[in-house]
Every structure is written in C-alpha cells, then in structure tokens.
Coordinates of C-alpha atoms and ligand atoms in Angstrom, one line a residue:
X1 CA 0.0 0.0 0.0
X2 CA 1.5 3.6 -1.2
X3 CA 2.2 5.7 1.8
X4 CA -1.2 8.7 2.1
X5 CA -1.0 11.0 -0.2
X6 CA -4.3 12.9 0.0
X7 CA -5.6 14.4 -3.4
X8 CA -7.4 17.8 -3.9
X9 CA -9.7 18.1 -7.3
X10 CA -9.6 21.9 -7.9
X11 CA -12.3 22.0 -10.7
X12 CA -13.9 25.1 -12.4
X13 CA -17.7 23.4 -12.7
X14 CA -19.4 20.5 -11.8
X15 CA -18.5 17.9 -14.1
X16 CA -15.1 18.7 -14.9
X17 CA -13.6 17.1 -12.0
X18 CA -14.8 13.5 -13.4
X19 CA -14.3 14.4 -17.0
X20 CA -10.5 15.6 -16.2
X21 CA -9.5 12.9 -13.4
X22 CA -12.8 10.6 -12.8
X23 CA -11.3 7.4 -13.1
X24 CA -7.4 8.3 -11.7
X25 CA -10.0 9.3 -8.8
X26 CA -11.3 6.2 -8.3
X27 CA -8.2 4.0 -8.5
X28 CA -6.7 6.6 -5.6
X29 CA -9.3 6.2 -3.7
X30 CA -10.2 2.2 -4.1
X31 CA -6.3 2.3 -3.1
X32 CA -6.9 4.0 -0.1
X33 CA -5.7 7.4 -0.6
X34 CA -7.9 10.4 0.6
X35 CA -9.7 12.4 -2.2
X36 CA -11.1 15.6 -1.8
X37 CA -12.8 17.4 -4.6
X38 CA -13.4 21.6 -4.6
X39 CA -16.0 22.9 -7.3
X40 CA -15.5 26.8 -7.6
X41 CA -18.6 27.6 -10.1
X42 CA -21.8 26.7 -9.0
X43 CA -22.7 25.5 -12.5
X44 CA -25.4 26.7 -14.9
X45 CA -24.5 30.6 -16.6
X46 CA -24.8 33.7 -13.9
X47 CA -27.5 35.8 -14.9
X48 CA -28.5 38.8 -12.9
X49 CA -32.3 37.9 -12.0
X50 CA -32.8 34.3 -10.3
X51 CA -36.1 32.5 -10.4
X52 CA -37.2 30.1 -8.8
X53 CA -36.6 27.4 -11.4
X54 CA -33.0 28.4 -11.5
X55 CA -32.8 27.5 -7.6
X56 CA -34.0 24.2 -8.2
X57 CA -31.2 23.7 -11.1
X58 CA -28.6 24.5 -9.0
X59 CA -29.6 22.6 -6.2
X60 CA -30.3 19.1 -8.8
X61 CA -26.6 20.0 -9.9
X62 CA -25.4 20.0 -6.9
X63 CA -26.6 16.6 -5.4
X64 CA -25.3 15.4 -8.7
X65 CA -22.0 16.3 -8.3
X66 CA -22.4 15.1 -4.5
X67 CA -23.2 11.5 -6.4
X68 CA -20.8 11.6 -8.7
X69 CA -18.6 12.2 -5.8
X70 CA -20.3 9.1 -4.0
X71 CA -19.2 6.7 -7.2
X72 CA -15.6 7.7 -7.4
X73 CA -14.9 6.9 -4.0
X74 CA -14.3 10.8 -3.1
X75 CA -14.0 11.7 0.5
X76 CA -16.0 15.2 0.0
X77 CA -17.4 17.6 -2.5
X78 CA -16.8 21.1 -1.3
X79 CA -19.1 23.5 -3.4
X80 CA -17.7 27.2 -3.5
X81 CA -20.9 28.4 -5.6
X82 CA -19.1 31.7 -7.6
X83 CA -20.7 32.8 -10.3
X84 CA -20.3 30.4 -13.4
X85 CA -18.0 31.5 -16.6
X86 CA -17.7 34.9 -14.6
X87 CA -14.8 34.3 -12.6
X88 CA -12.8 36.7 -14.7
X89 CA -15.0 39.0 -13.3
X90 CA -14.1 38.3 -9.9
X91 CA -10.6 39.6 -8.2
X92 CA -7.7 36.6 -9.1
X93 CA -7.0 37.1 -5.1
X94 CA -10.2 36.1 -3.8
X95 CA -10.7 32.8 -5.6
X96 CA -6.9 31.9 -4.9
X97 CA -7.5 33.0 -1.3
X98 CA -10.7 30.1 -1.4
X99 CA -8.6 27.1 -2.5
X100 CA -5.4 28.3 -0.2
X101 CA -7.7 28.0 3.1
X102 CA -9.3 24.6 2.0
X103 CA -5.6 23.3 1.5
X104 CA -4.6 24.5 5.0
X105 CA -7.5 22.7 5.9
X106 CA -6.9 19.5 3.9
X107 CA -2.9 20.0 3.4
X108 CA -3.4 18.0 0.3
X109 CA 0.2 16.5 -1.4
X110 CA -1.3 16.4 -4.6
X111 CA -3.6 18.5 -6.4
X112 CA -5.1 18.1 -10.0
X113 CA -6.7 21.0 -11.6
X114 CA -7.1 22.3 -15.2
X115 CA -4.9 23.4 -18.4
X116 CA -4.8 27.0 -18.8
X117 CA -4.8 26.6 -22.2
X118 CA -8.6 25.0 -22.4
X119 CA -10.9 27.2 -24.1
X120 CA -13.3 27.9 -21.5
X121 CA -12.1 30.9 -19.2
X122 CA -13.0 29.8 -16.2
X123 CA -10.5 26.6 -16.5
X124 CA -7.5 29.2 -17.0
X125 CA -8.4 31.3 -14.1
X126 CA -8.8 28.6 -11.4
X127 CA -5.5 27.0 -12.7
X128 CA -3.7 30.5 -12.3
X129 CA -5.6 30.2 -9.4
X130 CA -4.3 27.2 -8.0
X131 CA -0.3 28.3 -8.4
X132 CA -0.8 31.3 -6.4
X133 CA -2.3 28.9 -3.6
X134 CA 0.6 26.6 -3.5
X135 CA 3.3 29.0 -4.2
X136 CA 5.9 26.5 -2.5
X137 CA 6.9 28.8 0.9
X138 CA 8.0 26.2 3.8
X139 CA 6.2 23.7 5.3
X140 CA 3.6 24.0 2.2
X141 CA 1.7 20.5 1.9
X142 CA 1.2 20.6 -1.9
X143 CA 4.1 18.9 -3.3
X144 CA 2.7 17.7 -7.0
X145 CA 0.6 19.3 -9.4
X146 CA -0.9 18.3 -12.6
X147 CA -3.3 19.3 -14.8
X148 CA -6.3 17.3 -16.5
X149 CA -8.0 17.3 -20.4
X150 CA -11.9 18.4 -20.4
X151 CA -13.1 17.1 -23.3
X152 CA -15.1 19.8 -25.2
X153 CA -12.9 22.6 -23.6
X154 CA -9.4 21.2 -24.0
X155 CA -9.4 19.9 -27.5
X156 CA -12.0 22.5 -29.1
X157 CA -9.2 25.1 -27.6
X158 CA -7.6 23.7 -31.3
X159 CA -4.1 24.7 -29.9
X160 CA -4.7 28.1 -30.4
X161 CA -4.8 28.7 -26.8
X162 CA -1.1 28.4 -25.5
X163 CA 0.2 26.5 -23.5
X164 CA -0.9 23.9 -25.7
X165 CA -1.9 20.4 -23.6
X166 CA 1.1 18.0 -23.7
X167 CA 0.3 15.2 -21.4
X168 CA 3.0 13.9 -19.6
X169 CA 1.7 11.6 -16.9
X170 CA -0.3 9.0 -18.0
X171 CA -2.3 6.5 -15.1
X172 CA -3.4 3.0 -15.8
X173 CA -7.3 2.5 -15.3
X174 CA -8.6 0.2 -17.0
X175 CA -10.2 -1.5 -13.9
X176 CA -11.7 2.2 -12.8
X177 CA -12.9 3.8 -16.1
X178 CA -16.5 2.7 -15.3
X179 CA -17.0 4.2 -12.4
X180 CA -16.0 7.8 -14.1
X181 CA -18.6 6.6 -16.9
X182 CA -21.4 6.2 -13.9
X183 CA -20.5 9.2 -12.4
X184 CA -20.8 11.0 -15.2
X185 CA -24.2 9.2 -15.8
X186 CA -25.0 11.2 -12.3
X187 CA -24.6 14.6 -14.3
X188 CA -27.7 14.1 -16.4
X189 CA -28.1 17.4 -17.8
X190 CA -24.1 17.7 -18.6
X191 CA -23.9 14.7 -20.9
X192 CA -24.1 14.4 -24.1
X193 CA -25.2 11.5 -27.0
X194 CA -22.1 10.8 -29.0
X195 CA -20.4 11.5 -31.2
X196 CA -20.2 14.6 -28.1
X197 CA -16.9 14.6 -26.7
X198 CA -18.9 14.4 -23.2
X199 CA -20.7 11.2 -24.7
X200 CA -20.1 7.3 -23.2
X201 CA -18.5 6.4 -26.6
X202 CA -15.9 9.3 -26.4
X203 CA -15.0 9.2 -23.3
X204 CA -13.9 5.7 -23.7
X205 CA -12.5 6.5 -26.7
X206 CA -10.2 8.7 -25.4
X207 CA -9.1 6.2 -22.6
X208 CA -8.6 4.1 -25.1
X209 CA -6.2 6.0 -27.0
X210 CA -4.1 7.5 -23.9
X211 CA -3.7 3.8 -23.1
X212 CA -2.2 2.4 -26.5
X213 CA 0.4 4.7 -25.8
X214 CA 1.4 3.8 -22.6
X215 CA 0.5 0.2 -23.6
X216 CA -2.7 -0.7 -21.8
X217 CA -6.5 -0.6 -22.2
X218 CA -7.1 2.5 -20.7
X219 CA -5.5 5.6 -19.3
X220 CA -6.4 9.2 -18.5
X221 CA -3.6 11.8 -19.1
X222 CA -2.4 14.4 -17.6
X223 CA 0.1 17.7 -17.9
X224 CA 2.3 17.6 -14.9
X225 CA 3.4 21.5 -13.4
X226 CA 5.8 20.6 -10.8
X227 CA 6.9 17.6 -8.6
X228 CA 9.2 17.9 -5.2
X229 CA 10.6 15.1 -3.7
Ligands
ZN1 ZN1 -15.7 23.6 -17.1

C-alpha cells in the first residue's frame, strides 16, 4: 500500500472534475488514498435575475456532483458556488485565497486542476488560481501538481490557446474507467449523446487511445506543473 497522499480536485464546474480525473480518482481512492474534490462555479450561466426554477437547477446540480462524488470513492465535494463562466469577473485574489484556506485545511500532497490553455475561461483562471495557492513557501503541503483534459474545452481550444496540452503523466485505469462513466451518468443534464466529446462512446474512446500509448487498455492523461521530492 502507497504511503497517504491525500488528493485535492480543484475544478472550475461541476463535471469537470470527473471528465478531467474521474477514473485516476477512483483507483486513488479504491487504493486508499484520501480524495477531496473543490468545485468553484456553482454551474449553470450567472445571470442577474434568479427564479425560482434556477434554484432548483442548481440545487439538482449540486446533489449530482455530491453523487458523482459518491461513485468515485471521493471523501468530500466542497461547493464554492461563484458565479459560473464569470470568474474573470471576480478579483484573481479572492478565488486563490478560497482554494489556499481549503488546502490549509486539507494539506493535500497532490492536487489536480485544469490546463490553462482550455478554451473555457473559467478553466484558465482557477488553474492560475491554483499556483498562487501553493506557491511553494516552507512547510507547504502541496508537493505535486498536474493538470487534466476536459473534453469539449481542451481539445476545441484547437491549440490556439497556449500553452498547448502535452500530457506527460499518463495512469493506468482500466479497472476504474466505469466508475468515471457512472459518475458521469450522475450529471444528467451535462452529458451528451455521441459523437459529443462528453458522450459514453468518447470518453472511452479517449481512454482508449491514452492507453495504447502507454501500452494498456485504458489511461487518462495528464500535464504535470511541478513535482518535489
Ligand atoms: Zn468547465
């Protein structure tokens, strides 16, 4: 058994923690490793008037990530509820200053969060985010960070976007890609039929092909930032 490690999941919206990291989730967790999982947006576009139908969204979309959480073996969902594809509009400060408590809190080794160079804003911000809260001062827990794919954000960024994504870090997990599948299936209203990059089909699919490179059935990839041993 590896020595604990606990994990933080810094993810822009619900969903994106299980497209990016589901499965790699799962096999931490099913090999006993503590995994936490932060959600900064609260998940369907910020508009100025709420009604009451909106309320009811949000809290459905919430529950489901709390499921989705359930199926990958998570520890905890922490739901920070800013406003969703707004966080540019929001000072850098205060959502690095959200994710820098939790970690004093947590005191997470590793944390996986997104590529800055996805195409959705949000992703860039809480990644920039992330590096100001675990600039490495003394005694800081966070010792490895990588980033994660979204499919439909990463990809459709058509490497226009720098930095481009070049996956580095590959994890085996062929024996935990089903339980990302179900707890995507928990995110009703974010999936998608295929050929969607958020569809069944594709997701495998793209396991698939990260795992013919590393010579297995299926792998999820990642970018990796820094490491300190
Ligand atoms: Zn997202």
């Amino acid at each position: 058994m590896p020595a604990p490690e606990p994990v933080l999941v810094v993810a822009a919206h619900p969903d994106d923690e299980v497209l990016g990291c589901g499965a790699t989730m799962a096999r931490l967790a099913a090999e006993g490793q503590a995994v936490h999982i932060a959600i900064l947006g609260e998940g369907i576009t910020s508009r100025s008037s709420r009604d009451d139908s909106d309320a009811k969204l949000l809290r459905r979309l919430h529950q489901q990530a709390e499921a989705a959480a359930l199926k990958v073996g998570a520890k905890d969902v922490v739901l920070f509820k800013l406003p969703d594809n707004r966080l540019d509009t929001l000072p850098m400060l205060e959502v690095a200053k959200l994710i820098e408590d939790l970690i004093q809190k947590l005191r997470p080794a590793v944390i996986y969060t997104h590529h800055p160079g996805d195409l959705n804003l949000d992703h860039g911000i809480v990644h920039r985010a992330v590096l100001i809260a675990t600039r490495p001062v003394l005694g800081h827990p966070v010792r490895q960070i990588l980033t994660f794919e979204v499919p439909s954000s990463t990809e459709w960024a058509f490497q226009k976007i720098e930095p481009v994504f070049r996956p580095n870090v590959f994890v085996e997990v062929s024996k935990t890609l089903d339980a990302k599948i179900a707890a995507l299936a928990c995110y009703d209203s974010e999936t998608r039929d295929f050929p969607h990059p958020r569809s069944e089909q594709t997701l495998r699919a793209i396991a698939t092909r990260w795992g013919s490179i590393i010579g297995c059935t299926a792998a999820e990839s990642f970018e990796l930032v820094r490491s300190i041993r």
